[in-house]
CSV table of C-alpha atoms in Angstrom, one decimal:
chain,number,residue,atom,x,y,z
E,1432,PRO,CA,6.0,-49.2,15.5
E,1433,THR,CA,7.6,-46.5,13.3
E,1434,VAL,CA,6.1,-48.2,10.2
E,1435,THR,CA,2.6,-47.7,11.3
E,1436,ALA,CA,3.3,-44.3,12.7
E,1437,ALA,CA,4.6,-43.4,9.4
E,1438,ILE,CA,1.5,-44.5,7.7
E,1439,ARG,CA,-0.7,-42.8,10.3
E,1440,ASP,CA,1.2,-39.5,10.3
E,1441,GLY,CA,2.0,-39.4,6.5
E,1442,ILE,CA,-1.7,-40.2,5.5
E,1443,GLY,CA,-3.4,-38.8,8.4
E,1444,SER,CA,-5.0,-40.8,11.0
E,1445,HIS,CA,-8.2,-39.1,10.4
E,1446,LEU,CA,-8.5,-40.2,6.8
E,1447,LEU,CA,-7.6,-43.9,7.7
E,1448,ALA,CA,-10.2,-43.7,10.5
E,1449,LEU,CA,-12.7,-42.3,8.1
E,1450,GLN,CA,-12.2,-45.1,5.6
E,1451,PHE,CA,-11.5,-48.2,7.4
E,1452,SER,CA,-13.5,-47.7,10.7
E,1453,SER,CA,-17.1,-48.0,11.2
E,1454,ASP,CA,-19.8,-45.9,9.5
E,1455,LEU,CA,-23.2,-45.5,11.0
E,1456,SER,CA,-24.6,-45.6,7.5
E,1457,PHE,CA,-24.0,-49.4,7.6
E,1458,THR,CA,-23.8,-50.3,11.3
E,1459,LEU,CA,-26.6,-48.4,13.1
E,1460,ALA,CA,-29.6,-50.9,12.9
E,1461,GLU,CA,-31.8,-49.1,15.1
E,1462,CYS,CA,-31.6,-45.9,17.5
E,1463,SER,CA,-33.9,-44.2,19.9
E,1464,PHE,CA,-33.7,-41.7,22.7
E,1465,GLY,CA,-36.5,-40.7,25.1
E,1466,GLY,CA,-39.0,-42.6,23.1
E,1467,GLN,CA,-38.0,-40.7,19.8
E,1468,SER,CA,-36.2,-42.2,16.9
E,1469,CYS,CA,-32.7,-41.2,16.2
E,1470,THR,CA,-30.5,-41.7,13.0
E,1471,LYS,CA,-26.9,-41.5,11.9
E,1472,ASP,CA,-27.5,-37.8,11.5
E,1473,ASP,CA,-27.8,-37.4,15.1
E,1474,PHE,CA,-24.2,-38.5,15.8
E,1475,LEU,CA,-21.1,-36.5,15.0
E,1476,SER,CA,-18.1,-38.5,13.7
E,1477,VAL,CA,-14.9,-37.8,15.5
E,1478,SER,CA,-11.4,-39.1,14.9
E,1479,HIS,CA,-10.3,-40.1,18.5
E,1480,PRO,CA,-6.6,-40.5,18.7
E,1481,GLN,CA,-6.8,-43.6,20.8
E,1482,LEU,CA,-10.1,-45.3,19.8
E,1483,GLY,CA,-10.2,-44.4,16.0
E,1484,MET,CA,-13.4,-43.4,14.6
E,1485,CYS,CA,-15.9,-42.5,17.4
E,1486,HIS,CA,-19.5,-41.3,17.2
E,1487,HIS,CA,-20.5,-38.4,19.5
E,1488,PHE,CA,-24.3,-38.5,20.2
E,1489,MET,CA,-25.8,-34.9,19.8
E,1490,LYS,CA,-28.6,-35.0,22.2
E,1491,GLN,CA,-29.4,-31.3,22.0
E,1492,ARG,CA,-32.2,-32.0,19.4
E,1493,PHE,CA,-34.1,-34.2,21.9
E,1494,THR,CA,-33.2,-32.6,25.3
E,1495,GLN,CA,-34.1,-28.9,24.3
E,1496,ASN,CA,-37.8,-29.1,25.1
E,1497,MET,CA,-37.6,-31.7,28.0
E,1498,SER,CA,-38.2,-31.0,31.5
E,1499,SER,CA,-35.8,-32.4,34.3
E,1500,SER,CA,-38.1,-35.2,35.1
E,1501,GLN,CA,-38.3,-36.3,31.5
E,1502,LEU,CA,-34.5,-36.2,31.0
E,1503,ALA,CA,-34.3,-38.5,34.2
E,1504,ASP,CA,-36.4,-41.1,32.8
E,1505,SER,CA,-35.1,-40.9,29.1
E,1506,GLN,CA,-32.9,-43.6,27.8
E,1507,LEU,CA,-30.6,-44.2,24.8
E,1508,SER,CA,-31.0,-47.4,23.0
E,1509,ILE,CA,-28.7,-48.6,20.1
E,1510,LYS,CA,-28.9,-51.6,17.9
E,1511,TYR,CA,-25.8,-52.1,16.2
E,1512,PHE,CA,-24.5,-54.3,13.2
E,1513,THR,CA,-21.0,-55.0,13.0
E,1514,ASP,CA,-18.8,-57.2,10.4
E,1515,SER,CA,-15.2,-57.2,9.1
E,1516,THR,CA,-15.9,-54.5,6.5
E,1517,ASP,CA,-14.6,-51.0,5.7
E,1518,SER,CA,-16.6,-47.9,6.1
E,1519,ASN,CA,-18.3,-48.6,2.7
E,1520,GLY,CA,-19.6,-52.0,3.9
E,1521,GLY,CA,-17.5,-54.0,1.6
E,1522,THR,CA,-14.4,-56.1,2.0
E,1523,ILE,CA,-10.9,-55.3,0.7
E,1524,PRO,CA,-7.9,-57.5,0.8
E,1525,GLU,CA,-5.6,-57.2,3.9
E,1526,LEU,CA,-8.4,-55.2,5.7
E,1527,ASP,CA,-7.0,-56.6,9.1
E,1528,LYS,CA,-3.5,-55.1,8.6
E,1529,LEU,CA,-5.1,-51.6,7.9
E,1530,ASN,CA,-7.2,-51.9,11.0
E,1531,ARG,CA,-4.3,-52.7,12.9
E,1532,ILE,CA,-2.8,-49.4,11.8
E,1533,VAL,CA,-5.9,-47.5,12.4
E,1534,HIS,CA,-6.2,-48.9,16.0
E,1535,ARG,CA,-2.6,-49.5,16.7
E,1536,SER,CA,-3.3,-53.3,17.6
E,1537,VAL,CA,-6.2,-55.5,17.4
E,1538,SER,CA,-6.1,-58.9,19.6
E,1539,ASN,CA,-8.3,-62.0,18.9
E,1540,ASP,CA,-10.3,-61.1,22.0
E,1541,GLU,CA,-11.2,-57.7,20.7
E,1542,ARG,CA,-12.8,-59.2,17.6
E,1543,LYS,CA,-15.7,-60.2,19.8
E,1544,ILE,CA,-16.3,-56.6,20.8
E,1545,ALA,CA,-18.9,-54.8,18.6
E,1546,PHE,CA,-18.1,-51.3,19.9
E,1547,LYS,CA,-16.9,-49.5,23.1
E,1548,ALA,CA,-19.2,-47.1,24.7
E,1549,VAL,CA,-17.5,-44.1,26.6
E,1550,ILE,CA,-20.1,-42.5,28.9
E,1551,VAL,CA,-18.6,-39.4,30.9
E,1552,PRO,CA,-20.5,-36.2,32.1
E,1553,GLU,CA,-20.7,-33.5,29.9
E,1554,GLY,CA,-17.5,-31.4,29.7
E,1555,SER,CA,-15.2,-34.4,30.4
E,1556,TYR,CA,-12.7,-36.0,27.9
E,1557,PRO,CA,-13.8,-39.5,26.7
E,1558,TRP,CA,-10.8,-41.5,27.9
E,1559,PRO,CA,-10.7,-45.0,26.9
E,1560,SER,CA,-10.4,-46.0,30.7
E,1561,LYS,CA,-14.2,-44.9,31.0
E,1562,GLY,CA,-15.4,-47.3,28.1
E,1563,VAL,CA,-17.6,-50.2,28.5
E,1564,ASP,CA,-17.1,-53.0,26.0
E,1565,VAL,CA,-20.2,-54.3,24.3
E,1566,ALA,CA,-19.9,-57.7,23.0
E,1567,THR,CA,-21.5,-59.0,19.9
E,1568,ALA,CA,-24.5,-61.3,20.4
E,1569,GLN,CA,-25.2,-59.6,23.7
E,1570,SER,CA,-27.4,-56.7,25.1
E,1571,MET,CA,-25.7,-54.4,27.5
E,1572,ASP,CA,-27.9,-52.3,30.0
E,1573,ILE,CA,-26.0,-49.6,31.7
E,1574,GLN,CA,-27.8,-47.8,34.5
E,1575,LEU,CA,-26.2,-44.6,35.5
E,1576,SER,CA,-26.1,-42.7,38.9
E,1577,PHE,CA,-24.6,-39.2,38.7
E,1578,LYS,CA,-22.3,-38.2,41.6
E,1579,LYS,CA,-20.4,-35.1,42.3
E,1580,ILE,CA,-17.8,-34.9,45.0
E,1581,LYS,CA,-16.1,-31.8,46.5
E,1582,LYS,CA,-13.0,-32.6,48.1
E,1583,LEU,CA,-11.2,-30.7,50.9
E,1584,SER,CA,-7.5,-29.9,50.3
E,1585,THR,CA,-5.4,-30.6,53.3
E,1586,ALA,CA,-1.6,-31.0,53.8
E,1587,SER,CA,-2.0,-34.8,54.0
E,1588,ARG,CA,-4.5,-35.1,50.9
E,1589,PRO,CA,-3.8,-32.0,48.6
E,1590,CYS,CA,-5.9,-31.4,45.6
E,1591,VAL,CA,-6.3,-28.7,42.9
E,1592,GLU,CA,-9.0,-26.4,43.7
E,1593,ASN,CA,-8.9,-24.4,40.6
E,1594,THR,CA,-8.6,-26.3,37.2
E,1595,GLU,CA,-8.0,-24.7,33.8
E,1596,PRO,CA,-10.0,-26.2,30.9
E,1597,VAL,CA,-8.1,-28.3,28.4
E,1598,THR,CA,-8.6,-28.2,24.6
E,1599,TYR,CA,-7.7,-30.9,22.3
E,1600,ARG,CA,-7.8,-31.0,18.5
E,1601,MET,CA,-9.7,-33.7,16.9
E,1602,PRO,CA,-11.1,-33.8,13.5
E,1603,SER,CA,-14.7,-34.4,12.8
E,1604,TRP,CA,-17.2,-35.1,10.4
E,1605,LYS,CA,-20.8,-34.2,10.4
E,1606,GLN,CA,-21.8,-35.5,7.0
E,1607,ALA,CA,-21.8,-39.4,6.8
E,1608,LYS,CA,-21.4,-41.3,3.5
E,1609,THR,CA,-24.6,-42.5,2.1
E,1610,THR,CA,-23.5,-43.8,-1.4
E,1611,SER,CA,-21.0,-46.2,-2.6
E,1612,SER,CA,-19.8,-47.1,-6.0
E,1613,ASN,CA,-17.2,-49.5,-7.5
E,1614,GLU,CA,-14.9,-46.4,-8.4
E,1615,GLU,CA,-14.5,-45.9,-4.7
E,1616,ASN,CA,-12.8,-49.0,-3.8
E,1617,ILE,CA,-9.3,-48.7,-2.6
E,1618,ARG,CA,-6.9,-49.8,-5.2
E,1619,LEU,CA,-4.2,-51.3,-3.2
E,1620,HIS,CA,-2.4,-52.8,-6.2
E,1621,PHE,CA,-1.3,-49.3,-7.0
E,1622,VAL,CA,0.0,-48.9,-3.4
E,1623,LYS,CA,2.0,-52.1,-3.8
E,1624,ALA,CA,3.3,-51.1,-7.2
E,1625,ALA,CA,5.0,-48.1,-5.7
E,1626,SER,CA,8.9,-48.8,-5.1
E,1627,GLU,CA,9.6,-46.7,-2.0
E,1628,TRP,CA,7.7,-46.4,1.1
E,1629,TRP,CA,7.0,-42.8,1.0
E,1630,GLN,CA,5.5,-43.2,-2.6
E,1631,LYS,CA,3.2,-46.1,-1.3
E,1632,ILE,CA,2.0,-43.5,1.4
E,1633,ALA,CA,1.5,-40.7,-1.1
E,1634,VAL,CA,-0.5,-43.1,-3.4
E,1635,LEU,CA,-2.8,-44.3,-0.6
E,1636,ARG,CA,-3.2,-40.6,0.7
E,1637,ALA,CA,-4.2,-39.4,-2.8
E,1638,GLN,CA,-6.8,-42.2,-3.2
E,1639,LEU,CA,-8.3,-41.5,0.2
E,1640,GLU,CA,-8.5,-37.8,-0.5
E,1641,LYS,CA,-10.1,-38.3,-3.7
E,1642,GLN,CA,-12.7,-40.8,-2.3
E,1643,ASN,CA,-13.7,-38.8,0.7
E,1644,ALA,CA,-13.7,-35.4,-1.1
E,1645,LEU,CA,-17.5,-35.2,-0.8
E,1646,ARG,CA,-17.0,-35.4,3.2
E,1647,PRO,CA,-15.5,-32.2,4.3
E,1648,LEU,CA,-13.3,-32.3,7.3
E,1649,GLN,CA,-13.8,-30.1,10.2
E,1650,ALA,CA,-10.6,-29.5,12.2
E,1651,MET,CA,-12.5,-28.9,15.4
E,1652,ASP,CA,-10.9,-28.0,18.7
E,1653,TRP,CA,-12.8,-29.7,21.6
E,1654,ARG,CA,-12.9,-27.8,25.0
E,1655,TYR,CA,-13.2,-29.8,28.0
E,1656,ASN,CA,-14.2,-27.9,31.1
E,1657,ILE,CA,-13.8,-30.7,33.5
E,1658,PRO,CA,-10.3,-32.0,33.3
E,1659,SER,CA,-9.4,-34.9,35.3
E,1660,LYS,CA,-6.0,-36.5,36.5
E,1661,GLU,CA,-5.7,-38.2,33.3
E,1662,ASP,CA,-5.4,-35.1,31.6
E,1663,TYR,CA,-2.4,-34.0,33.5
E,1664,THR,CA,-0.9,-37.3,33.0
E,1665,ASN,CA,-1.5,-37.1,29.2
E,1666,LYS,CA,0.0,-33.6,29.4
E,1667,PHE,CA,3.0,-34.6,31.2
E,1668,THR,CA,3.8,-37.7,28.8
E,1669,VAL,CA,3.2,-35.6,25.6
E,1670,GLN,CA,5.5,-32.7,26.7
E,1671,HIS,CA,8.4,-35.1,27.7
E,1672,PHE,CA,7.9,-36.9,24.3
E,1673,ALA,CA,7.8,-33.6,22.3
E,1674,LYS,CA,10.8,-32.3,24.1
E,1675,ALA,CA,13.0,-35.5,23.7
E,1676,CYS,CA,12.1,-36.0,19.8
E,1677,ASN,CA,10.9,-32.5,18.8
E,1678,CYS,CA,7.8,-34.0,17.5
E,1679,LEU,CA,4.3,-35.1,18.7
E,1680,PRO,CA,2.8,-38.6,19.1
E,1681,SER,CA,-0.2,-39.0,17.0
E,1682,PHE,CA,-1.6,-41.8,19.2
E,1683,LEU,CA,-2.2,-39.5,22.2
E,1684,PRO,CA,-4.5,-36.5,22.6
E,1685,ILE,CA,-2.8,-33.3,21.8
E,1686,GLU,CA,-3.5,-30.0,23.2
E,1687,VAL,CA,-3.9,-27.2,20.5
E,1688,GLU,CA,-1.2,-25.0,22.0
E,1689,LEU,CA,1.6,-27.5,21.2
E,1690,PHE,CA,0.8,-27.4,17.4
E,1691,SER,CA,2.3,-23.9,17.3
E,1692,ASN,CA,5.7,-25.4,18.0
E,1693,TYR,CA,5.7,-29.1,17.0
E,1694,THR,CA,4.2,-31.3,14.1
E,1695,PHE,CA,3.6,-35.2,14.3
E,1696,CYS,CA,6.7,-37.2,14.2
E,1697,PHE,CA,6.2,-38.6,10.6
E,1698,ASP,CA,3.8,-36.0,9.2
E,1699,THR,CA,5.9,-34.9,6.4
E,1700,ASN,CA,6.3,-35.2,2.5
E,1701,ASP,CA,10.1,-34.6,2.8
E,1702,THR,CA,11.7,-38.0,3.2
E,1703,GLY,CA,14.7,-36.2,4.4
E,1704,THR,CA,13.3,-35.2,7.6
E,1705,VAL,CA,12.4,-38.9,8.5
E,1706,SER,CA,15.9,-39.9,9.9
E,1707,ARG,CA,17.3,-42.7,11.7
E,1708,LEU,CA,17.9,-40.5,14.7
E,1709,ARG,CA,14.1,-39.5,14.8
E,1710,GLU,CA,13.2,-43.2,14.6
E,1711,SER,CA,15.5,-44.4,17.2
E,1712,CYS,CA,14.1,-41.5,19.4
E,1713,TYR,CA,10.6,-42.4,18.6
E,1714,ARG,CA,11.2,-45.9,19.6
E,1715,GLU,CA,12.9,-44.9,22.8
E,1716,GLN,CA,10.1,-42.7,23.8
E,1717,LEU,CA,7.5,-45.4,23.2
E,1718,SER,CA,9.4,-47.7,25.6
E,1719,LYS,CA,9.2,-44.8,28.3
E,1720,LEU,CA,5.5,-44.2,28.1
E,1721,LEU,CA,4.8,-46.3,31.1
E,1722,GLN,CA,7.6,-44.5,33.0
E,1723,TYR,CA,6.1,-41.0,32.2
E,1724,GLN,CA,2.7,-42.1,33.2
E,1725,PHE,CA,4.0,-43.4,36.6
E,1726,GLU,CA,6.0,-40.3,37.4
E,1727,ALA,CA,3.0,-38.2,36.3
E,1728,ALA,CA,0.6,-40.2,38.6
E,1729,LYS,CA,2.9,-39.5,41.6
E,1730,LYS,CA,3.1,-35.7,40.9
E,1731,ALA,CA,-0.5,-35.3,39.7
E,1732,LEU,CA,-3.1,-33.7,41.9
E,1733,SER,CA,-6.7,-34.6,41.5
E,1734,PRO,CA,-9.2,-31.8,41.1
E,1735,CYS,CA,-11.0,-30.8,44.4
E,1736,GLU,CA,-14.3,-31.1,42.6
E,1737,GLU,CA,-15.1,-34.3,40.6
E,1738,THR,CA,-18.0,-35.4,38.6
E,1739,ASP,CA,-18.5,-39.0,37.3
E,1740,TYR,CA,-21.1,-41.6,36.7
E,1741,ASP,CA,-21.5,-44.8,39.0
E,1742,MET,CA,-22.4,-47.6,36.5
E,1743,ARG,CA,-24.4,-50.7,37.0
E,1744,LEU,CA,-23.8,-53.2,34.0
E,1745,ILE,CA,-26.3,-55.9,33.0
E,1746,SER,CA,-25.5,-58.0,30.2
E,1747,TYR,CA,-27.6,-61.0,28.7
E,1748,ALA,CA,-27.7,-62.8,25.3
E,1749,TRP,CA,-29.4,-60.9,22.4
E,1750,PRO,CA,-30.9,-61.5,20.1
E,1751,ASP,CA,-33.0,-64.7,20.1
E,1752,LEU,CA,-32.8,-65.8,16.6
E,1753,SER,CA,-34.2,-69.4,16.9
E,1754,GLY,CA,-36.8,-70.8,14.5
E,1755,ALA,CA,-39.9,-68.7,14.0
E,1756,LYS,CA,-38.8,-66.2,16.9
E,1757,SER,CA,-36.2,-64.8,14.4
E,1758,MET,CA,-38.9,-63.5,11.9
E,1759,GLU,CA,-39.8,-60.3,13.8
E,1760,ILE,CA,-36.1,-59.2,14.3
E,1761,LEU,CA,-35.0,-60.1,10.9
E,1762,LYS,CA,-38.0,-58.2,9.3
E,1763,LYS,CA,-37.2,-55.2,11.6
E,1764,LEU,CA,-33.6,-55.2,10.5
E,1765,ALA,CA,-34.2,-55.5,6.9
E,1766,HIS,CA,-36.6,-52.5,7.1
E,1767,ASN,CA,-34.3,-50.3,9.1
E,1768,PHE,CA,-31.4,-50.8,6.6
E,1769,GLY,CA,-33.4,-50.7,3.5
E,1770,LEU,CA,-32.4,-52.6,0.4
E,1771,GLY,CA,-29.6,-50.9,-1.2
E,1772,THR,CA,-28.9,-50.7,-4.9
E,1773,GLU,CA,-25.6,-52.5,-4.7
E,1774,TYR,CA,-26.2,-54.8,-1.4
E,1775,SER,CA,-24.5,-57.6,-3.1
E,1776,ARG,CA,-21.0,-56.1,-2.6
E,1777,LEU,CA,-21.8,-55.2,0.9
E,1778,ARG,CA,-21.2,-58.6,2.4
E,1779,GLY,CA,-22.0,-57.6,6.0
E,1780,ILE,CA,-25.4,-56.1,5.4
E,1781,SER,CA,-26.4,-58.3,2.4
E,1782,SER,CA,-26.2,-61.2,5.0
E,1783,ILE,CA,-29.4,-59.7,6.7
E,1784,TYR,CA,-31.3,-59.8,3.5
E,1785,SER,CA,-30.2,-63.2,2.8
E,1786,THR,CA,-31.0,-64.5,6.0
E,1787,TYR,CA,-34.4,-63.0,6.1
E,1788,TRP,CA,-35.2,-64.3,2.7
E,1789,ARG,CA,-34.2,-67.8,3.8
E,1790,SER,CA,-36.4,-67.5,6.9
E,1791,LEU,CA,-39.4,-66.7,4.6
E,1792,VAL,CA,-38.7,-69.6,2.4
E,1793,MET,CA,-38.3,-72.0,5.4
E,1794,LEU,CA,-41.6,-70.8,6.8
E,1795,GLU,CA,-43.6,-71.2,3.8
E,1796,SER,CA,-42.2,-74.6,3.0
E,1797,ASN,CA,-43.7,-77.8,4.6
E,1798,LEU,CA,-41.5,-79.1,7.7
E,1799,THR,CA,-41.6,-82.5,6.3
E,1800,GLU,CA,-40.5,-81.4,2.8
E,1801,SER,CA,-37.6,-79.3,4.3
E,1802,ASN,CA,-34.3,-81.0,4.1
E,1803,LEU,CA,-32.5,-81.5,7.4
E,1804,HIS,CA,-29.2,-80.3,5.7
E,1805,ASP,CA,-31.0,-77.1,4.7
E,1806,ARG,CA,-32.4,-76.5,8.3
E,1807,ILE,CA,-28.9,-77.0,9.7
E,1808,ASN,CA,-27.4,-74.5,7.2
E,1809,PHE,CA,-30.3,-72.0,8.1
E,1810,GLU,CA,-29.6,-72.3,11.9
E,1811,ASN,CA,-26.0,-71.7,11.1
E,1812,GLU,CA,-26.9,-68.6,9.1
E,1813,LEU,CA,-28.8,-67.3,12.1
E,1814,LYS,CA,-25.9,-67.9,14.3
E,1815,PHE,CA,-23.8,-66.2,11.9
E,1816,LEU,CA,-25.9,-63.1,12.0
E,1817,ARG,CA,-26.6,-63.1,15.6
E,1818,ASP,CA,-22.8,-63.0,16.4
E,1819,ARG,CA,-22.8,-59.5,14.4
E,1820,LEU,CA,-25.5,-57.8,16.3
E,1821,ALA,CA,-25.2,-56.0,19.7
E,1822,GLN,CA,-27.5,-53.7,21.5
E,1823,LEU,CA,-26.7,-51.2,24.3
E,1824,THR,CA,-29.3,-49.3,26.5
E,1825,VAL,CA,-28.2,-46.4,28.6
E,1826,LYS,CA,-30.6,-45.0,31.4
E,1827,GLY,CA,-30.6,-43.5,34.7
E,1828,LEU,CA,-30.7,-45.7,37.7
E,1829,THR,CA,-32.5,-43.0,39.8
E,1830,SER,CA,-34.0,-39.7,39.0
E,1831,TYR,CA,-31.6,-37.8,41.1
E,1832,GLY,CA,-28.1,-37.2,41.5
E,1833,GLN,CA,-25.6,-37.4,44.5
E,1834,GLU,CA,-23.5,-34.5,45.8
E,1835,ILE,CA,-20.9,-35.1,48.5
E,1836,SER,CA,-19.1,-32.1,50.0
E,1837,GLU,CA,-16.2,-32.8,52.6
E,1838,GLU,CA,-15.6,-30.5,55.5
E,1839,GLU,CA,-13.2,-30.5,58.3
E,1840,ALA,CA,-14.4,-32.4,61.4
E,1841,TYR,CA,-13.1,-29.8,63.8
E,1842,PRO,CA,-11.9,-26.9,62.0
E,1843,ALA,CA,-10.0,-23.9,63.4
E,1844,LYS,CA,-13.3,-21.7,63.9
E,1845,ASN,CA,-14.6,-24.5,66.2
E,1846,LEU,CA,-11.6,-24.5,68.2
E,1847,LEU,CA,-11.6,-20.7,68.8
E,1848,ALA,CA,-15.3,-20.9,69.6
E,1849,ASP,CA,-14.7,-23.6,72.3
E,1850,ILE,CA,-11.8,-21.6,73.7
E,1851,GLY,CA,-13.9,-18.5,73.7
E,1852,GLY,CA,-16.8,-20.3,75.4
E,1853,ALA,CA,-14.5,-21.9,77.9
E,1854,LEU,CA,-12.8,-18.6,78.7
E,1855,GLY,CA,-16.3,-17.0,79.0
E,1856,LEU,CA,-17.5,-19.8,81.3
E,1857,TRP,CA,-14.6,-19.4,83.6
E,1858,SER,CA,-14.6,-15.5,83.3
E,1859,GLY,CA,-18.4,-15.7,84.4
E,1860,ILE,CA,-17.4,-18.0,87.4
E,1861,PHE,CA,-14.5,-15.8,88.5
E,1862,VAL,CA,-16.7,-12.6,88.6
E,1863,LEU,CA,-19.4,-14.4,90.6
E,1864,THR,CA,-16.8,-15.6,93.0
E,1865,ILE,CA,-15.3,-12.1,93.5
E,1866,CYS,CA,-18.9,-10.7,94.2
E,1867,GLU,CA,-19.4,-13.5,96.8
E,1868,LEU,CA,-16.0,-12.8,98.5
E,1869,LEU,CA,-16.9,-8.9,98.5
E,1870,GLU,CA,-20.2,-9.8,100.0
E,1871,PHE,CA,-18.6,-12.1,102.4
E,1872,PHE,CA,-16.0,-9.5,103.6
E,1873,TYR,CA,-19.0,-7.1,103.8
E,1874,TYR,CA,-20.7,-9.0,106.0
E,1875,ILE,CA,-17.6,-9.8,108.2
E,1876,SER,CA,-16.8,-6.3,108.5
E,1877,ILE,CA,-20.4,-5.3,109.4
E,1878,GLY,CA,-20.2,-8.0,112.0
E,1879,LEU,CA,-16.9,-7.0,113.4
E,1880,ALA,CA,-18.0,-3.3,113.4
E,1881,LEU,CA,-21.1,-4.5,115.5
E,1882,SER,CA,-19.2,-6.6,117.6
E,1883,LEU,CA,-16.7,-3.7,118.5
E,1884,ARG,CA,-19.5,-1.2,119.1
E,1885,HIS,CA,-21.3,-3.6,121.3
E,1886,ARG,CA,-18.1,-4.1,123.3
E,1887,ARG,CA,-17.5,-0.4,123.5
E,1888,ASP,CA,-21.0,0.2,124.8
E,1889,SER,CA,-20.6,-2.6,127.4
E,1890,LEU,CA,-17.4,-1.0,128.7
E,1891,ARG,CA,-19.0,2.4,128.7
E,1892,ARG,CA,-21.8,0.9,130.8
E,1893,ASP,CA,-19.4,-0.7,133.3
E,1894,SER,CA,-17.4,2.5,133.6
E,1895,VAL,CA,-20.5,4.5,134.2
E,1896,ALA,CA,-21.8,1.8,136.8
E,1897,ARG,CA,-18.5,2.1,138.6
E,1898,GLU,CA,-18.5,5.7,138.9
E,1899,ILE,CA,-22.1,5.8,140.3
E,1900,GLU,CA,-21.1,3.1,142.8
E,1901,THR,CA,-18.0,5.2,143.9
E,1902,HIS,CA,-20.0,8.5,144.4
E,1903,ALA,CA,-22.6,6.5,146.3
């Protein structure tokens, strides 16, 4: 791993990605957004530390005059041509080894992948975990549903209410390469002729810098206002790596603040700084990446407000290049790419013209005159071309999004309201009871008073009557 790291850091992963990764000048067969045609100029090439060369779709030109309903119904359609060629569309010896350095590793299964589509809400970092693999000879339809969730931070499920934006440094190129010449071929025999490894790196870096001098690099700092849990995990991993080895891993996203104190581990022209101690530290830290990610996952808190897409994936075989049905697609592809002045050395693209020409010959010839062997060879050419085409369509599943907000089922304010209501109820009952008791005692006292008065009157009458009887 330190050999490939030394090549990436010593030459610059951006130069390697620019040269040995895809170039839309040779791979974008057709593109449209919202019914309008788009070209390679509507994409910004970005050197992604984990995915190599990425192409960021710049939608502003299409969306600035669109209404919300038009945006909801718009779809992005991309037809892509892929082959084992470099960014010039040609082949060079040992290209697979260079691709492994650019992309860290390439398995046999990954060779069937035309490209990876990473679809995230605006303001989110394009993590590889969000990517969708678009296979060759397939058409992938992706239907999106926007979802926004506002979580409630509790003692049992805490979350981060206020998140700070994160800024990563990723080189980018606006100008794509449109010309190629024989002088632009990478001369690997010069690299092999160098005796020492740092000389080999210096020779290859000089060739890449000369070849790409017309494509100025923009050292852009990309600011993402919607950080996720993966951003915290990455920050935790990079900080532990940098603290242990006093250098930065170039295969992970690096926040711009760290460049003021560290450089990439093998980004140096001075061979004396590349020591066995640093190499052993680098290897040790590579073995601890999963441990760091596991520790960070336990400590990291998810943001209380998250935005994401729910995706529905539909895949089917594409295109149908069987017999006469292939003519329309082949003609369209040949028209889109245009016949280059040096198409013979662009092995991948030249197969489009070669197959199209063969199809015209086969259709013009009489079926009885056609050799069965030629027919079989032509069908094999169609299969060979089909296995280098892929299509992606991205559109909205619904014209509206979904927003979910969590609230406490029984918050403290509801408890206080219930207590107040109960106290009010019981207090009301208590006052009424006192009034009724006072009224009761009032009537009892009146009754007693009347009873006593009636008794006194009765005694007085009896006394008067006795006195009258006595005098009589």
